[in-house]
Coordinates of C-alpha atoms in Angstrom, one line a residue:
M126 CA 102.0 145.9 124.1
E127 CA 101.2 142.4 124.5
I128 CA 104.7 141.9 124.0
L129 CA 106.1 139.0 124.0
V130 CA 107.2 124.3 126.4
F131 CA 107.8 120.4 125.2
L132 CA 108.5 116.6 124.4
T133 CA 109.9 111.3 122.1
L134 CA 109.3 109.9 119.0
L135 CA 111.5 111.7 116.5
V136 CA 114.6 114.0 116.3
V137 CA 115.7 115.0 112.9
G138 CA 117.8 117.9 111.6
L139 CA 117.2 119.2 108.1
H140 CA 118.1 122.4 106.1
S141 CA 115.5 124.3 104.1
A142 CA 115.6 127.3 101.9
A143 CA 111.9 128.0 102.0
A144 CA 110.9 131.6 101.7
V145 CA 110.1 133.1 105.1
T146 CA 109.3 136.5 106.7
H147 CA 112.2 137.5 108.8
S148 CA 111.9 139.9 111.8
L149 CA 114.2 142.3 113.7
K150 CA 112.8 143.5 117.1
Y151 CA 114.2 145.5 119.9
F152 CA 112.8 145.7 123.4
Y153 CA 113.8 148.5 125.7
T154 CA 112.5 148.1 129.3
G155 CA 112.8 150.6 132.1
S156 CA 111.6 149.6 135.6
S157 CA 111.1 151.3 138.9
Q158 CA 111.3 149.5 142.3
V159 CA 111.4 146.0 140.8
P160 CA 113.6 143.9 143.3
N161 CA 116.7 142.3 141.8
F162 CA 116.0 143.6 138.4
P163 CA 118.0 146.2 136.4
E164 CA 116.4 149.6 136.0
Y165 CA 117.1 149.4 132.3
V166 CA 117.4 146.5 129.8
S167 CA 117.7 146.3 126.1
V168 CA 117.3 143.1 124.1
G169 CA 117.6 142.6 120.3
M170 CA 116.1 139.7 118.5
V171 CA 116.2 138.3 114.9
D172 CA 113.6 135.7 114.0
E173 CA 112.9 135.3 117.7
A174 CA 116.6 134.5 118.5
Q175 CA 118.3 136.9 120.9
I176 CA 121.2 138.7 119.2
S177 CA 122.1 141.4 121.8
Y178 CA 121.8 142.3 125.4
C179 CA 122.6 145.3 127.6
D180 CA 121.4 146.4 131.0
S181 CA 122.1 149.2 133.6
N182 CA 124.2 146.9 135.7
T183 CA 126.7 145.9 133.1
N184 CA 126.4 149.0 130.9
R185 CA 127.8 147.0 128.0
N186 CA 126.0 145.9 124.8
E187 CA 127.1 142.4 123.9
P188 CA 126.3 139.8 121.2
K189 CA 124.2 136.8 122.1
Q190 CA 124.9 134.8 119.0
D191 CA 128.3 133.7 117.8
W192 CA 127.6 135.0 114.3
M193 CA 126.8 138.5 115.5
S194 CA 130.5 139.0 116.1
R195 CA 130.8 139.3 112.3
V196 CA 129.1 142.7 112.4
T197 CA 132.3 144.4 113.4
A198 CA 134.0 143.4 110.1
D199 CA 131.6 145.8 108.4
D200 CA 131.2 148.2 111.3
P201 CA 134.1 148.2 113.7
H202 CA 132.4 150.5 116.2
Y203 CA 129.1 148.7 116.2
W204 CA 129.2 147.4 119.8
E205 CA 130.8 150.6 121.2
R206 CA 128.1 152.7 119.6
N207 CA 125.3 150.5 120.8
T208 CA 126.7 150.5 124.3
Q209 CA 126.6 154.3 124.3
I210 CA 123.0 154.1 123.2
C211 CA 122.2 151.7 126.1
V212 CA 123.8 154.0 128.6
G213 CA 122.2 157.1 127.0
N214 CA 118.7 155.7 127.2
Q215 CA 118.7 155.1 130.9
P216 CA 118.1 158.7 132.2
S217 CA 115.3 159.3 129.7
F218 CA 113.6 156.0 130.6
K219 CA 113.7 156.9 134.3
A220 CA 112.3 160.4 133.5
N221 CA 109.5 158.9 131.3
I222 CA 108.4 156.6 134.2
E223 CA 108.1 159.7 136.4
T224 CA 106.1 161.5 133.7
A225 CA 103.8 158.5 133.3
K226 CA 103.3 158.3 137.0
Q227 CA 102.1 161.9 137.0
R228 CA 99.8 161.3 134.1
F229 CA 98.1 158.4 136.0
N230 CA 98.2 160.2 139.4
Q231 CA 100.6 157.6 140.9
T232 CA 103.4 158.0 143.5
G233 CA 105.6 155.1 144.3
G234 CA 105.4 151.4 143.6
V235 CA 106.5 149.0 140.9
H236 CA 106.3 150.4 137.3
I237 CA 107.4 149.2 133.9
Y238 CA 108.0 151.4 130.9
Q239 CA 108.7 149.8 127.6
V240 CA 109.4 150.4 123.9
M241 CA 109.2 147.7 121.2
Y242 CA 110.2 148.5 117.7
G243 CA 111.4 146.7 114.6
C244 CA 110.6 145.5 111.1
E245 CA 109.8 142.5 109.0
W246 CA 111.1 141.4 105.6
D247 CA 109.7 138.8 103.2
D248 CA 112.8 137.3 101.6
E249 CA 110.7 136.2 98.6
T250 CA 108.6 139.2 97.7
G251 CA 110.9 141.8 99.2
E252 CA 108.0 143.3 101.1
V253 CA 108.9 145.2 104.3
D254 CA 106.9 146.5 107.2
G255 CA 107.8 148.3 110.5
F256 CA 106.3 149.0 113.9
I257 CA 106.9 150.9 117.1
Q258 CA 104.9 150.6 120.2
F259 CA 105.2 152.2 123.6
G260 CA 103.9 150.6 126.8
Y261 CA 103.5 151.5 130.5
D262 CA 102.7 149.0 133.2
G263 CA 101.8 146.2 130.9
E264 CA 99.3 148.0 128.6
D265 CA 99.3 149.8 125.3
F266 CA 99.9 153.5 125.6
I267 CA 100.7 154.8 122.1
V268 CA 101.4 153.1 118.8
L269 CA 102.5 154.5 115.4
D270 CA 100.3 153.7 112.4
L271 CA 102.8 153.7 109.6
K272 CA 100.1 153.8 106.9
T273 CA 98.5 157.0 108.1
E274 CA 101.7 158.3 109.8
T275 CA 99.6 159.1 112.9
W276 CA 99.7 157.9 116.5
I277 CA 97.0 155.8 118.1
A278 CA 96.4 156.5 121.8
P279 CA 94.2 153.8 123.4
K280 CA 94.4 155.5 126.8
Q281 CA 93.0 159.0 127.7
Q282 CA 96.3 159.7 129.4
A283 CA 98.1 159.3 126.1
V284 CA 96.1 161.9 124.2
I285 CA 98.6 164.6 125.1
T286 CA 101.4 162.5 123.7
K287 CA 99.4 161.8 120.5
H288 CA 98.8 165.5 119.8
K289 CA 102.4 166.4 120.4
W290 CA 103.7 163.6 118.2
D291 CA 101.1 164.1 115.5
H292 CA 102.3 167.7 115.2
N293 CA 105.9 166.7 115.1
R294 CA 106.0 165.6 111.5
G295 CA 109.8 165.5 111.4
Q296 CA 110.0 162.9 114.1
T297 CA 107.3 160.7 112.5
V298 CA 109.0 160.9 109.1
Q299 CA 112.3 160.0 110.8
F300 CA 110.7 157.0 112.6
K301 CA 109.1 155.8 109.4
H302 CA 112.4 156.1 107.5
Y303 CA 114.2 154.0 110.0
L304 CA 111.5 151.4 110.4
T305 CA 110.9 150.9 106.6
Q306 CA 114.4 151.4 105.2
E307 CA 117.3 151.3 107.7
C308 CA 115.8 148.5 109.9
P309 CA 115.2 146.2 106.9
D310 CA 118.7 146.8 105.6
W311 CA 120.1 145.8 109.0
L312 CA 117.8 142.8 109.1
K313 CA 119.1 141.6 105.8
K314 CA 122.7 141.9 107.0
Y315 CA 121.9 139.9 110.2
V316 CA 120.2 137.2 108.2
N317 CA 123.2 136.9 106.0
Y318 CA 125.6 136.8 109.0
G319 CA 123.5 134.0 110.6
K320 CA 122.0 132.2 107.7
S321 CA 123.5 128.9 108.6
S322 CA 121.5 129.1 111.9
L323 CA 118.5 131.3 111.0
L324 CA 117.6 129.4 107.8
R325 CA 117.9 125.9 109.3
T326 CA 115.1 123.6 109.8
E327 CA 114.9 121.3 112.8
L328 CA 112.1 118.9 113.6
P329 CA 111.1 118.3 117.2
S330 CA 110.8 115.4 119.6
V331 CA 107.2 114.8 120.5
S332 CA 105.7 113.1 123.5
L333 CA 102.4 112.7 125.3
L334 CA 102.2 113.7 128.9
Q335 CA 99.5 113.1 131.6
K336 CA 99.7 113.7 135.3
T337 CA 97.0 111.2 136.3
P338 CA 94.8 108.8 134.4
S339 CA 91.9 111.3 134.6
S340 CA 94.0 114.4 133.7
P341 CA 94.0 116.0 130.2
V342 CA 96.7 114.7 127.9
S343 CA 99.4 117.2 126.8
C344 CA 101.1 116.7 123.4
H345 CA 104.5 118.4 123.7
A346 CA 107.0 119.2 121.0
T347 CA 110.5 120.5 121.7
G348 CA 113.6 121.3 119.8
F349 CA 112.1 122.6 116.6
Y350 CA 113.2 125.5 114.5
P351 CA 112.0 128.0 113.1
H352 CA 109.3 129.2 115.5
R353 CA 106.7 129.3 112.8
A354 CA 104.8 126.1 113.8
D355 CA 101.4 124.8 114.8
M356 CA 100.3 122.0 117.0
F357 CA 96.7 120.7 117.5
W358 CA 94.6 117.7 118.1
R359 CA 92.2 116.1 115.6
K360 CA 89.6 113.4 115.7
D361 CA 88.8 111.2 112.7
G362 CA 91.0 113.5 110.6
E363 CA 89.2 116.7 111.6
E364 CA 90.9 119.4 113.6
L365 CA 89.3 119.9 117.0
H366 CA 88.3 123.4 118.2
E367 CA 86.6 122.3 121.5
D368 CA 88.1 120.4 124.4
M369 CA 91.6 121.4 123.1
E370 CA 93.9 124.2 124.1
R371 CA 97.0 125.4 122.2
G372 CA 100.0 126.5 124.2
E373 CA 102.4 129.3 123.4
I374 CA 105.5 128.8 121.3
L375 CA 108.4 129.4 123.8
P376 CA 112.2 129.5 123.5
N377 CA 114.6 126.8 124.6
H378 CA 118.1 127.6 125.9
D379 CA 119.7 126.4 122.6
G380 CA 117.8 128.7 120.3
S381 CA 115.1 126.1 119.4
F382 CA 111.5 126.3 120.4
Q383 CA 108.8 124.3 122.2
T384 CA 105.0 124.2 122.3
S385 CA 102.1 122.1 123.4
A386 CA 98.5 121.2 122.8
V387 CA 96.3 119.9 125.6
L388 CA 93.3 117.6 125.0
D389 CA 90.5 117.2 127.6
L390 CA 89.5 113.5 127.7
S391 CA 86.8 113.7 130.3
S392 CA 84.1 113.0 127.7
V393 CA 86.1 110.5 125.6
T394 CA 85.6 106.8 126.2
P395 CA 88.6 104.5 126.1
E396 CA 87.3 102.8 123.0
D397 CA 87.4 106.2 121.2
W398 CA 91.0 107.1 122.0
R399 CA 92.2 105.5 118.7
R400 CA 90.2 108.2 116.9
Y401 CA 92.4 111.0 118.2
E402 CA 95.9 112.1 117.1
C403 CA 98.2 115.1 117.8
V404 CA 99.5 117.0 114.8
F405 CA 102.6 119.1 114.6
Q406 CA 103.3 121.3 111.6
L407 CA 106.5 123.3 110.8
S408 CA 106.8 126.0 108.3
G409 CA 108.8 124.9 105.3
V410 CA 108.3 121.2 106.0
K411 CA 105.8 119.3 103.9
D412 CA 105.0 116.3 106.1
D413 CA 103.2 116.6 109.5
I414 CA 104.4 114.8 112.6
I415 CA 101.5 112.8 113.8
T416 CA 101.3 111.2 117.3
K417 CA 98.4 108.8 117.9
L418 CA 96.7 108.9 121.3
D419 CA 97.9 105.7 122.9
K420 CA 98.1 104.9 126.6
A421 CA 101.2 102.8 126.0
V422 CA 103.3 105.9 125.1
I423 CA 101.9 108.4 127.6
R424 CA 104.4 109.5 130.2
T425 CA 102.7 110.1 133.6
N426 CA 103.1 111.2 137.2
E427 CA 106.6 111.9 138.5
E428 CA 108.2 111.3 135.1
T429 CA 105.9 114.0 133.6
D430 CA 106.4 116.4 136.5
M431 CA 110.2 116.1 136.1
T432 CA 110.0 116.6 132.4
I433 CA 108.0 119.8 132.8
I434 CA 110.3 121.0 135.6
I435 CA 113.4 120.5 133.4
A436 CA 111.7 122.1 130.4
V437 CA 110.5 125.1 132.3
A438 CA 114.0 125.6 133.9
V439 CA 115.5 125.6 130.5
V440 CA 113.0 128.1 129.2
V441 CA 114.0 130.7 131.7
V442 CA 116.6 132.1 129.5
A443 CA 116.2 135.5 131.1
L444 CA 116.1 138.6 129.1
I445 CA 114.7 137.2 125.9
V446 CA 111.3 137.6 127.7
I447 CA 112.4 140.6 129.7
A448 CA 109.2 142.4 129.1
V449 CA 107.0 139.5 130.2
V450 CA 109.0 139.2 133.4
G451 CA 108.5 142.8 134.1
F452 CA 104.9 142.7 133.4
M453 CA 104.4 139.7 135.6
V454 CA 106.2 141.4 138.5
Y455 CA 104.0 144.4 138.1
K456 CA 100.8 142.4 138.0
K457 CA 101.7 140.5 141.1
K458 CA 102.6 143.7 143.0
K459 CA 99.7 145.8 141.7
D460 CA 97.0 143.1 141.8
G461 CA 95.8 143.6 138.3
E462 CA 95.8 147.4 138.3
A463 CA 95.5 148.5 134.7
K464 CA 97.8 151.2 133.5
A465 CA 98.9 152.4 130.0
L466 CA 102.0 152.5 127.8
N467 CA 105.0 154.7 127.5
N468 CA 105.0 158.4 128.1
S469 CA 108.1 159.5 126.2
S470 CA 106.0 162.4 124.9
D471 CA 108.4 164.9 126.4
S472 CA 111.4 163.3 124.9
G473 CA 110.2 162.2 121.5
S474 CA 113.1 163.7 119.5
E475 CA 115.6 161.9 121.8
Q476 CA 113.7 158.6 121.2
S477 CA 114.1 159.3 117.4
E478 CA 117.8 159.7 117.8
R479 CA 118.0 156.5 119.8
L480 CA 116.1 154.6 117.2
N481 CA 118.2 155.6 114.2
P482 CA 121.6 154.4 115.5
Q483 CA 120.1 151.3 117.1
P484 CA 119.9 149.0 114.0

């Protein structure tokens, strides 16, 4: 369940009505023996923006976007119901971790159990799709193939679960109904509630960063929205595929995003720098943002370090990336020990009940 930064030439805010594919995703994470981390966390996201949060410490599901408060106008008991789901999930997640430990002949230690499910909707074609994946200790355990309505088990320890769930046709039909019908209906409501935010277009500020004169040059873009973007280097107008590394698109604290592309200059002569440029492309925006490779505009040393420190600090908006945090803790503790996804095979019908009311 391979579930799951940056920066000076231009800041512009625009609005666009370009057709896009919207997504609604939920992440349920159960953990065992993770220091200073709740045993259960649920996070909801629309178009990569966090909309809800609940954990086993607060036992309260709460909105994370101002516009999400509008949901109670149509559904007065929405937050109360989803709080009950959050609380009700906790015992089963704890039990599923224990079951998974037995399957993998484990005893104590740090363990992460996770469910990711949701749907996508193309607001132009009307096409919808859904997904549900279960994970254990950072690796895929079992995934639903909606086309064949069967379960895929990449781990031997998941075969028992696959057989049980493949024979439970009622559960599979229920999952498919939620993922392809109810979930898209909720997604459309959320997009309507938050359209002024979700349908906006914001261009980034872009800058070139370099730690030392011999270090690679990082082209950083921050503050853009939506997250559907690309950044790369090109030489003489041709996109580079070697000596260039794309960074991930990561969230900022304000709901915008950031990314980077790093260029290795070890084989580039100073005379050839003018042949290189960084290109940023944003979905729905016709014109690219182009930044020429120029020593005069590169930020270096302490200035660069401070920029990165601030950017990284801002990115740690906990709980949007709850799964990644959990997985990193696990990998540090277990030194790379590979384990597989979720084992809710003994509580599948309960999971189905949890999915249906969780929009």
